[in-house]
Phi, psi and omega in degrees: 000141180303137184298327179293323178295322177299314180298316180297318180297315178299320181296320179296316179299318180299316181295319180297316180294319179300316180296320180295323186271357181305131185253014181240133174306139186301316180298318180296315180298318179299316181296318181289323176296323176297320176297315180302320180293333180279335191259151164252156178065027174289161184301141181294344178283354181279075178236154180079196185232026183227074186304321181285315181290330181266005178055055174300129181296138179087355182252126176252136184232155174210123181053048176070005179250143177281120181247347179209144171231111181232107186224059182284141173056036182270349185079023179299144179227129181142212181223194178255137183274147174292346178286359178306329186296347178282346181276067191290345179256005184295131180248328183230128173231110180229108178243028187298154172066029171249090190290349178259013170274121188229183177086189183272160166278123183294146179299336182294350178299337179294350179276353182277073192295342182258006182294128177251332183229116174241110188230114181228052185283137170067035173255201178230036177292150183219186181078182182286152170285122187296140180296337181293349178298338177289354177273353183275071191289350176268359187295129178249327187228115179235110183228107182240020186289159176063050172232207177230037179296144180231181183080190185270169172286122182299125176302334183296343176302335177297347177280349187275077189292343180264003187294130178256321188233125177229108182234109178241018187291162173058054174228204178234038183290142182234181177085187184267167176282120187284135173235163185288151179207104183066239180274354180275126181284173178196174185291342178294346179278352184274069186283349179254004180277137181255346186228116168250103180245100184237014185294162176057053172230202179232035180295142184230182182079186182271165172278114186296129176304328182290347182299331186246145175209164186290343180267009174275156181236032178302138171246335179235122174239102185243105180237021186293153174057054171238203180233038184286143180233184180081191185263165173284121184292141180293340179295343175302329180291355178276346186273080187293346182270353185301138176240328180228127178233118175236108176242011186287160176072035176235202175232041180290144185227178179082179182284159174280127182303135183294334184282000170299339177298343180280351185276078189285347181265354184293128178257328184228124182232115180242111177238013188289163174057051173232201178233039184291145183230186181082194181280154173298126186293145176277114183246035181305326183288344181280068186282359174261000189296126175257316190230122180229127178227112178242020187299156171056056171232181184243048179295158175298150176298129181204160175293160174301121188301131179290334182294343177303329183288355179265353185275085190293342181263000187294128174254328188220125177239116179234112178222065180278139176055054180234018176064036175278142180226176176079192181270155177274125179298132179300332181297335179300320185284352180271358177301128194295333183259001189296129180244321186220135171233118179234107182235043183296154170057052175235201181239033183287135183224191177080206183259134176275121181221120180284342187082170185283334187247044183287161188297136176289346179273349187296126182243325188216132170233110184249110182237035179303149175058054173231204185230038179289130181252344182204160179222127178270108181284145177242144183297137172078007183284144180228060184242135174282120182243128181241114182239027179304138180062039167243155179304330181300335182279359178266001187266012175100188190293344185296335180251016188302323185294341178265356189247036176214156179250156178218157178285132180295140178248104178228044179288150175205143169212144183299125181282161175298148183269075178055045177209169180261122182305138180280158171268114188259154179264165177044233185265007180289155182229138178288133178280169174302338175268013173064037176245130180286132183199173176256101185280161169273128189238155177179190183233128171274127181243115181258119191277343181201067178295145184269009181229158179237349177280079188289347179274000181279106186295339183298329178298317185282329175296317178294326178294317177301314181298318181293320177301311182294320178300318180294313180297317182291322180295335178265005178057043178274149185281064185244130179270316184193169177231153182228126178248144179193179170057058178289142179203135171261122182266184186293343177268008183068021173277143173263119179254134181227126178287135181237132171239128180248122185261141182286155180261129172078003178203174185266358180205160177275151164269177185293325178296318179299316179296318179300319182293315180293315179300320181291324177300329181270322181286327183272003178061025172296322173284131176241118178288168172306147188301335180295342181273343176069195181295145183215167163217163181245138176242099186276153175265160175296134177269127189245011189239030180299149175278110181247149177245123179238142180243140177221154179240117181289141179292142180245127186273000181293151178289348180267014183305313183298320180295316182297314180296317179299316179296320180296316180295315180298317178296320179297319180294322177297317178299318179298321178298316178296320179297316178299320179298319179295317179296321179299316179298319180296317181295322178297320179296315180294323178297321178294320179296319180294324177296319177298318182293326177294319180286333178223077187293354183253017183299332181261011179301128189274101181286341183286352183250027174077025180277345175078021177090185185290128179287149179262105188249156176232101174084007177243157181230163177271138173247143171281160179296325178296320177299317181296318180299318179294317183294329184258009182056048179060042177058037179298144180296342180294343179266004178291132179263002166090003179208140171068014180077013181273151170230171178243159180209160177242119178289158178305335177287350184096352181289131175276132180228165175255138183247130175243107182256120182291134174285158185304320185285347182247014179297142172266170169288162181303318181296317180295320180294318177301315180299319181296314183288328175298316181294312183295327182292343180272353183274114180221101181205144185295340180257014178230129180297132186271147172277126179265325181183189182207166172225127177227082189204146176054037178077008182260146171233107187231135175248139180244119184246163167304135181272130178249107194284342191265010174082181185269167176299325180299317180295326178290319179295327181275351179089002184281337184277343184083002178265122181275125183273080174281180185293327178299315180290324178298322177295320178298322177300312183297314182293314180298318179297315181297318180294318179297315180293321179299319178297312182298317187281330191239329189252339180294151180235104001280165177300146180238124178269117180272105188270352185237052180281104177210184187294344179272349183254003176250130185235153179269124169274327174207173184245000000 
């Protein structure tokens, strides 16, 4: 047979086998190939037409369907394709930190009905945010900050009832804050959202009173640096869960509502650079307050408020240009956590006296442009005091040290970890463990840190430790982290340079960068609470390990024969390889079938588990399955009580996850006994056990998910369910039936010892 015919025949067989073995849904493959055609600098592993079968980097698959695209800091260049709507099973789309991704978000994105995480941080997308984004009703995490989006906030976002995180900051958004009106949705409908991050835009109009209600669970309200006018609505005082409030840098006017004093959980309050009037509000009730800035407003002339001395958690007091007069009470300086007092450009007079028991944390007292005439020095004090443009500075050289300004020094860089830094070549940098490598770099931006003593290294040491704990708990390939280049910008954000070093090699691969980038963009990493809300702005990583193949030209007249033979031989090898893979897959399919019929075949009897548990209606989950269902245990799935989280099974069923903490782990035998007992409980008034995981040192229980919260949340008003007498009767009857079943009808009977408002849940209203 002619050699060319043999090659053609082999090629046909190869194509047929490839089509049979393709592991990617056709629509998904078409959509990804369309994206690939739009982009430059896509990963070199993106070859062929089978993204799942060929393991395209950054693509996650399940049952031949694409469920995630995570390509952070890849240097992608181009836009988003309208073919995205074909990815009907897509749950996560994260293209953050690709500054050359431009253009609009296509309206077809609204067809991704299963999308839970849409993250496009630090790109260069522009144009309006499409209104179709309100069709993504499964969305939990929406982060579009640090782009160039324009136009208004789509009212349709109010349809996203499962939304936990909403970050639209640092764009060019205009118009008013949308609220619902009749059939038109608005942001006031987002009663389960914890984060409103809208700072650094061009939003105008007033803050609608209807935006806030007592059944919301917001913890961060960030509206700084916009163009908002009107008064602060008194309904803001209804948000008892608030921890950070930034309304600074607007044109808000009128008095501060007195009921803000009810916000006992607020740690950071920024009202500066507005046009607020009336008396300085009494905030005695804010006993968690760490950082308060009311500077540059038009409050009535008043004495320095005595109630300030009651704020035992206060670290930073900034009230510049607020018409304060009289002497500063010495008791203010005795607050135990106080670090900074800045009362510049006021009418403060008399003698400055810290008192004998001033705070050991106190670092700076800035009283420039006031009327201080004397200062009572105390032995051993080490506080920077600035009294420039006060009468005391006219008395000659004796007060000279208080009558000059200096640049603050708050430099920090991670020290070497008990080693001598290496001398590295080319672009490599020594890690804290003194290993030369190419780190992943970017900037951590903290939007409301609760401290002002930026030179205190203990804050950054705890941040380093938390970063490493987070990376290690997610099994990311990270050796160490390096922090440096601290800076406070004009928005009062704290910026910290971050370098993340690879583990076991001198550079990251693309999968490693995607995993690290996603941990930061998806807020899986949580900094110490003193740093407040943050985002990460990653740089393009340019040091990937790439493999390139080339074929040198051969001038021999037999070149065609050699190439033909090589291609033919390669195809034969591929056929043999496919046959081997087919046999392996058949073997694995048989093993999986066995495991399905006997899911406890691998139960480890050597660790005191007592053999295979006898279950009724519950199944075993692998730890990998649990990680996928919970988005790697992301905090966005936290339901806020009892250590429970929520997850979505591949079937679409929502479940509740109970993950045992290390200190509360049971022995294997006890855990087996518990799941055997719980699997036998089947009653409409008792939450059912769906499954469990006992693997890799984990003890996890999977329960039926109850969406309407606990009785405690209803009694406190947080759930939005009004407890009229009809519902109270239903609570009593349902509770009694459930307890009667457990105590009398269950086999064996179960005594419920913790019957209280936190253990009763609403299945419906």
